[in-house]
PDB file of C-alpha atoms in Angstrom:
ATOM      1  CA  MET A   1     -26.737 -29.179  35.776  1.00 39.00           C
ATOM      2  CA  GLY A   2     -23.531 -27.892  34.265  1.00 44.00           C
ATOM      3  CA  ALA A   3     -21.063 -29.725  32.116  1.00 48.00           C
ATOM      4  CA  PHE A   4     -19.174 -30.991  35.109  1.00 48.00           C
ATOM      5  CA  GLY A   5     -19.882 -30.741  38.813  1.00 42.00           C
ATOM      6  CA  LEU A   6     -18.846 -32.513  41.970  1.00 39.00           C
ATOM      7  CA  ALA A   7     -19.291 -32.094  45.683  1.00 36.00           C
ATOM      8  CA  LEU A   8     -19.435 -34.630  48.438  1.00 36.00           C
ATOM      9  CA  VAL A   9     -22.544 -35.353  50.492  1.00 36.00           C
ATOM     10  CA  ALA A  10     -23.585 -38.513  52.279  1.00 35.00           C
ATOM     11  CA  ASN A  11     -27.146 -39.410  51.265  1.00 40.00           C
ATOM     12  CA  PRO A  12     -28.397 -36.978  48.613  1.00 42.00           C
ATOM     13  CA  SER A  13     -32.063 -37.432  49.534  1.00 44.00           C
ATOM     14  CA  SER A  14     -31.570 -37.092  53.286  1.00 44.00           C
ATOM     15  CA  ALA A  15     -32.370 -33.715  54.848  1.00 42.00           C
ATOM     16  CA  SER A  16     -29.699 -34.372  57.484  1.00 43.00           C
ATOM     17  CA  ALA A  17     -26.978 -35.466  55.041  1.00 48.00           C
ATOM     18  CA  LYS A  18     -23.459 -34.905  56.312  1.00 50.00           C
ATOM     19  CA  THR A  19     -21.359 -32.712  54.037  1.00 60.00           C
ATOM     20  CA  TYR A  20     -17.829 -33.948  53.377  1.00 57.00           C
ATOM     21  CA  THR A  21     -14.783 -32.086  52.180  1.00 68.00           C
ATOM     22  CA  ASN A  22     -13.741 -32.449  48.520  1.00 72.00           C
ATOM     23  CA  PRO A  23     -10.500 -34.434  48.114  1.00 75.00           C
ATOM     24  CA  THR A  24      -7.423 -32.223  48.464  1.00 80.00           C
ATOM     25  CA  SER A  25      -5.960 -33.808  45.318  1.00 79.00           C
ATOM     26  CA  LEU A  26      -8.793 -32.165  43.360  1.00 80.00           C
ATOM     27  CA  GLN A  27      -8.572 -28.888  45.301  1.00 84.00           C
ATOM     28  CA  LYS A  28      -4.895 -28.359  44.442  1.00 88.00           C
ATOM     29  CA  HIS A  29      -5.577 -27.510  40.791  1.00 91.00           C
ATOM     30  CA  ASN A  30      -7.822 -25.685  38.404  1.00 93.00           C
ATOM     31  CA  TRP A  31      -8.873 -28.170  35.714  1.00 91.00           C
ATOM     32  CA  TYR A  32      -9.205 -27.049  32.053  1.00 93.00           C
ATOM     33  CA  SER A  33     -10.813 -28.665  29.030  1.00 92.00           C
ATOM     34  CA  TYR A  34     -12.238 -27.925  25.610  1.00 91.00           C
ATOM     35  CA  HIS A  35     -14.984 -30.303  24.546  1.00 87.00           C
ATOM     36  CA  GLU A  36     -18.499 -30.660  23.272  1.00 81.00           C
ATOM     37  CA  ASP A  37     -21.334 -30.589  25.783  1.00 76.00           C
ATOM     38  CA  GLU A  38     -24.464 -32.767  25.750  1.00 70.00           C
ATOM     39  CA  TYR A  39     -26.186 -30.283  23.430  1.00 74.00           C
ATOM     40  CA  GLY A  40     -23.441 -30.226  20.784  1.00 77.00           C
ATOM     41  CA  THR A  41     -21.876 -26.882  21.775  1.00 83.00           C
ATOM     42  CA  TRP A  42     -18.085 -26.648  21.945  1.00 88.00           C
ATOM     43  CA  ARG A  43     -16.917 -24.834  25.088  1.00 91.00           C
ATOM     44  CA  TYR A  44     -13.861 -24.130  27.189  1.00 94.00           C
ATOM     45  CA  TYR A  45     -14.226 -25.380  30.742  1.00 93.00           C
ATOM     46  CA  LYS A  46     -12.464 -24.536  33.993  1.00 93.00           C
ATOM     47  CA  LEU A  47     -13.209 -26.320  37.264  1.00 88.00           C
ATOM     48  CA  HIS A  48     -12.135 -25.365  40.742  1.00 89.00           C
ATOM     49  CA  PHE A  49     -12.863 -27.681  43.651  1.00 84.00           C
ATOM     50  CA  ALA A  50     -13.193 -25.761  46.915  1.00 86.00           C
ATOM     51  CA  ALA A  51     -13.485 -27.554  50.249  1.00 83.00           C
ATOM     52  CA  HIS A  52     -17.302 -27.744  50.194  1.00 83.00           C
ATOM     53  CA  SER A  53     -18.334 -26.612  46.719  1.00 84.00           C
ATOM     54  CA  VAL A  54     -17.302 -26.641  43.080  1.00 81.00           C
ATOM     55  CA  TYR A  55     -16.851 -23.634  40.819  1.00 87.00           C
ATOM     56  CA  GLU A  56     -17.529 -24.385  37.162  1.00 87.00           C
ATOM     57  CA  PHE A  57     -16.570 -21.821  34.523  1.00 94.00           C
ATOM     58  CA  THR A  58     -17.417 -21.934  30.801  1.00 94.00           C
ATOM     59  CA  LYS A  59     -16.815 -19.813  27.718  1.00 94.00           C
ATOM     60  CA  THR A  60     -17.288 -20.352  23.998  1.00 92.00           C
ATOM     61  CA  SER A  61     -14.010 -18.804  22.773  1.00 92.00           C
ATOM     62  CA  ARG A  62     -10.463 -18.796  24.089  1.00 90.00           C
ATOM     63  CA  SER A  63     -10.458 -14.995  24.460  1.00 92.00           C
ATOM     64  CA  GLY A  64     -14.007 -14.844  25.848  1.00 93.00           C
ATOM     65  CA  LYS A  65     -15.071 -14.069  29.397  1.00 96.00           C
ATOM     66  CA  TRP A  66     -15.598 -16.922  31.860  1.00 96.00           C
ATOM     67  CA  THR A  67     -19.168 -17.497  33.066  1.00 95.00           C
ATOM     68  CA  GLU A  68     -19.218 -18.824  36.645  1.00 94.00           C
ATOM     69  CA  ASN A  69     -21.518 -21.397  38.184  1.00 89.00           C
ATOM     70  CA  LYS A  70     -21.074 -22.231  41.891  1.00 88.00           C
ATOM     71  CA  ILE A  71     -22.330 -25.658  42.923  1.00 82.00           C
ATOM     72  CA  PRO A  72     -22.808 -26.046  46.695  1.00 84.00           C
ATOM     73  CA  ALA A  73     -22.109 -29.408  48.320  1.00 79.00           C
ATOM     74  CA  ASN A  74     -25.730 -30.040  49.273  1.00 81.00           C
ATOM     75  CA  ARG A  75     -26.739 -30.137  45.582  1.00 80.00           C
ATOM     76  CA  TYR A  76     -24.428 -33.039  44.591  1.00 76.00           C
ATOM     77  CA  PHE A  77     -23.492 -36.556  45.623  1.00 75.00           C
ATOM     78  CA  PHE A  78     -20.255 -38.459  45.137  1.00 70.00           C
ATOM     79  CA  LYS A  79     -19.701 -42.231  45.375  1.00 74.00           C
ATOM     80  CA  SER A  80     -17.427 -45.022  44.138  1.00 76.00           C
ATOM     81  CA  ALA A  81     -18.315 -46.447  40.726  1.00 81.00           C
ATOM     82  CA  ASN A  82     -18.171 -50.008  39.409  1.00 83.00           C
ATOM     83  CA  LYS A  83     -14.662 -49.599  37.931  1.00 83.00           C
ATOM     84  CA  ALA A  84     -11.465 -49.064  39.909  1.00 81.00           C
ATOM     85  CA  HIS A  85     -10.517 -45.399  40.452  1.00 80.00           C
ATOM     86  CA  TRP A  86     -13.784 -44.117  38.938  1.00 82.00           C
ATOM     87  CA  TYR A  87     -16.380 -42.107  40.872  1.00 78.00           C
ATOM     88  CA  ASN A  88     -19.937 -41.079  40.043  1.00 77.00           C
ATOM     89  CA  TYR A  89     -21.368 -37.702  40.878  1.00 71.00           C
ATOM     90  CA  GLY A  90     -24.474 -35.780  39.962  1.00 71.00           C
ATOM     91  CA  ALA A  91     -27.279 -33.535  41.100  1.00 71.00           C
ATOM     92  CA  THR A  92     -29.355 -34.683  44.055  1.00 73.00           C
ATOM     93  CA  ASN A  93     -32.878 -36.009  43.476  1.00 68.00           C
ATOM     94  CA  VAL A  94     -32.313 -36.483  39.722  1.00 61.00           C
ATOM     95  CA  ASP A  95     -32.466 -39.656  37.625  1.00 56.00           C
ATOM     96  CA  ASN A  96     -29.154 -41.493  38.081  1.00 54.00           C
ATOM     97  CA  LEU A  97     -28.710 -41.796  34.298  1.00 51.00           C
ATOM     98  CA  LEU A  98     -27.820 -38.089  34.324  1.00 54.00           C
ATOM     99  CA  THR A  99     -24.845 -38.604  36.635  1.00 65.00           C
ATOM    100  CA  ARG A 100     -21.302 -38.305  35.325  1.00 71.00           C
ATOM    101  CA  SER A 101     -18.247 -40.348  36.182  1.00 76.00           C
ATOM    102  CA  ILE A 102     -14.738 -39.043  36.800  1.00 76.00           C
ATOM    103  CA  LYS A 103     -11.233 -40.418  37.229  1.00 78.00           C
ATOM    104  CA  MET A 104      -8.050 -38.581  38.176  1.00 75.00           C
ATOM    105  CA  ALA A 105      -4.927 -40.136  36.683  1.00 76.00           C
ATOM    106  CA  LYS A 106      -1.591 -39.510  35.020  1.00 73.00           C
ATOM    107  CA  ALA A 107      -2.009 -39.447  31.275  1.00 67.00           C
ATOM    108  CA  THR A 108       0.645 -40.876  28.999  1.00 62.00           C
ATOM    109  CA  LYS A 109       1.841 -38.335  26.429  1.00 60.00           C
ATOM    110  CA  THR A 110      -1.360 -36.327  26.461  1.00 58.00           C
ATOM    111  CA  GLY A 111      -1.376 -32.646  25.574  1.00 57.00           C
ATOM    112  CA  THR A 112       0.178 -30.432  22.973  1.00 61.00           C
ATOM    113  CA  ASP A 113       3.726 -31.006  24.268  1.00 70.00           C
ATOM    114  CA  GLY A 114       3.594 -34.822  24.169  1.00 72.00           C
ATOM    115  CA  LYS A 115       4.522 -35.158  27.877  1.00 75.00           C
ATOM    116  CA  THR A 116       2.815 -36.933  30.745  1.00 77.00           C
ATOM    117  CA  HIS A 117       0.408 -34.799  32.791  1.00 78.00           C
ATOM    118  CA  LEU A 118      -1.978 -35.151  35.696  1.00 84.00           C
ATOM    119  CA  VAL A 119      -5.448 -35.193  34.144  1.00 85.00           C
ATOM    120  CA  LEU A 120      -9.070 -35.618  35.118  1.00 86.00           C
ATOM    121  CA  TYR A 121     -11.238 -37.827  32.912  1.00 85.00           C
ATOM    122  CA  SER A 122     -14.952 -37.072  32.621  1.00 83.00           C
ATOM    123  CA  PHE A 123     -17.107 -39.937  31.344  1.00 80.00           C
ATOM    124  CA  ASP A 124     -19.614 -38.697  28.737  1.00 74.00           C
ATOM    125  CA  ARG A 125     -22.668 -40.955  28.529  1.00 71.00           C
ATOM    126  CA  SER A 126     -24.141 -38.851  25.740  1.00 68.00           C
ATOM    127  CA  ASN A 127     -21.115 -39.367  23.449  1.00 63.00           C
ATOM    128  CA  ASN A 128     -21.550 -35.668  22.635  1.00 60.00           C
ATOM    129  CA  LYS A 129     -24.708 -36.523  20.674  1.00 61.00           C
ATOM    130  CA  GLY A 130     -27.199 -35.447  23.307  1.00 60.00           C
ATOM    131  CA  GLY A 131     -29.372 -37.826  25.277  1.00 62.00           C
ATOM    132  CA  ILE A 132     -28.120 -40.891  27.138  1.00 68.00           C
ATOM    133  CA  ASN A 133     -26.495 -43.854  25.371  1.00 71.00           C
ATOM    134  CA  LEU A 134     -26.719 -47.187  27.184  1.00 71.00           C
ATOM    135  CA  THR A 135     -24.241 -48.994  24.934  1.00 77.00           C
ATOM    136  CA  GLY A 136     -20.591 -48.218  24.176  1.00 79.00           C
ATOM    137  CA  PRO A 137     -18.252 -47.049  23.026  1.00 82.00           C
ATOM    138  CA  TYR A 138     -18.257 -43.921  25.209  1.00 81.00           C
ATOM    139  CA  LYS A 139     -15.983 -40.879  25.269  1.00 81.00           C
ATOM    140  CA  THR A 140     -14.103 -39.724  28.348  1.00 84.00           C
ATOM    141  CA  TRP A 141     -13.153 -36.056  28.006  1.00 86.00           C
ATOM    142  CA  THR A 142      -9.805 -34.968  29.431  1.00 87.00           C
ATOM    143  CA  TYR A 143      -9.269 -32.027  31.814  1.00 89.00           C
ATOM    144  CA  PHE A 144      -5.719 -30.674  32.260  1.00 90.00           C
ATOM    145  CA  THR A 145      -4.141 -28.819  35.180  1.00 90.00           C
ATOM    146  CA  SER A 146      -3.022 -26.025  32.828  1.00 89.00           C
ATOM    147  CA  ALA A 147      -4.940 -24.081  30.182  1.00 89.00           C
ATOM    148  CA  LYS A 148      -1.855 -24.068  27.934  1.00 86.00           C
ATOM    149  CA  TYR A 149      -2.509 -27.732  27.070  1.00 84.00           C
ATOM    150  CA  VAL A 150      -6.036 -26.955  25.864  1.00 87.00           C
ATOM    151  CA  SER A 151      -6.664 -26.023  22.250  1.00 83.00           C
ATOM    152  CA  ASN A 152      -9.724 -25.900  20.011  1.00 82.00           C
ATOM    153  CA  THR A 153      -7.767 -27.769  17.333  1.00 82.00           C
ATOM    154  CA  TYR A 154      -7.708 -31.004  19.383  1.00 79.00           C
ATOM    155  CA  GLU A 155     -10.306 -33.285  20.917  1.00 76.00           C
ATOM    156  CA  TYR A 156      -8.853 -34.709  24.118  1.00 79.00           C
ATOM    157  CA  TYR A 157     -10.632 -37.939  24.902  1.00 82.00           C
ATOM    158  CA  GLN A 158     -10.290 -41.665  25.377  1.00 81.00           C
ATOM    159  CA  THR A 159     -12.814 -44.231  24.245  1.00 83.00           C
ATOM    160  CA  VAL A 160     -14.108 -46.859  26.670  1.00 82.00           C
ATOM    161  CA  ASN A 161     -16.495 -49.731  25.952  1.00 83.00           C
ATOM    162  CA  TYR A 162     -18.034 -50.112  29.408  1.00 79.00           C
ATOM    163  CA  LEU A 163     -20.643 -48.146  31.310  1.00 77.00           C
ATOM    164  CA  VAL A 164     -19.278 -46.667  34.534  1.00 80.00           C
ATOM    165  CA  LYS A 165     -22.103 -46.717  37.086  1.00 76.00           C
TER     166      LYS A 165
END
């Protein structure tokens, strides 16, 4: 599973699962971030939500070449989480502790220009230490709608004390 992936399917274990369309609010943008993955590697990320799949791109330097990973809808599930405006997603037929949680929101003065932007928050259960932590605090990495707000000199995250599940 990549650093971030999302597609909508009904019941992930059902062979006849109905595939849904990704929300248009997510499809309207490419989402960019620079953060540490579960294995401690710092990477640039770009996400593109198509109607029935997700394209995840990574690279290790700003000037490097993007590596693409296409995630088809039948490999992921998407459902409401236990906190308002949060959603869980993850690979089908995998332990649910490996799922991630996301939230799309307007950030207050986030980014290198100090202005408010539309952002996507990705809940990191590993706290960029590897493995799965069952107690807080947890980091939520921030994805921006423009690469110009992403820099390797900043860590864009919020800290939360609850487990989104």
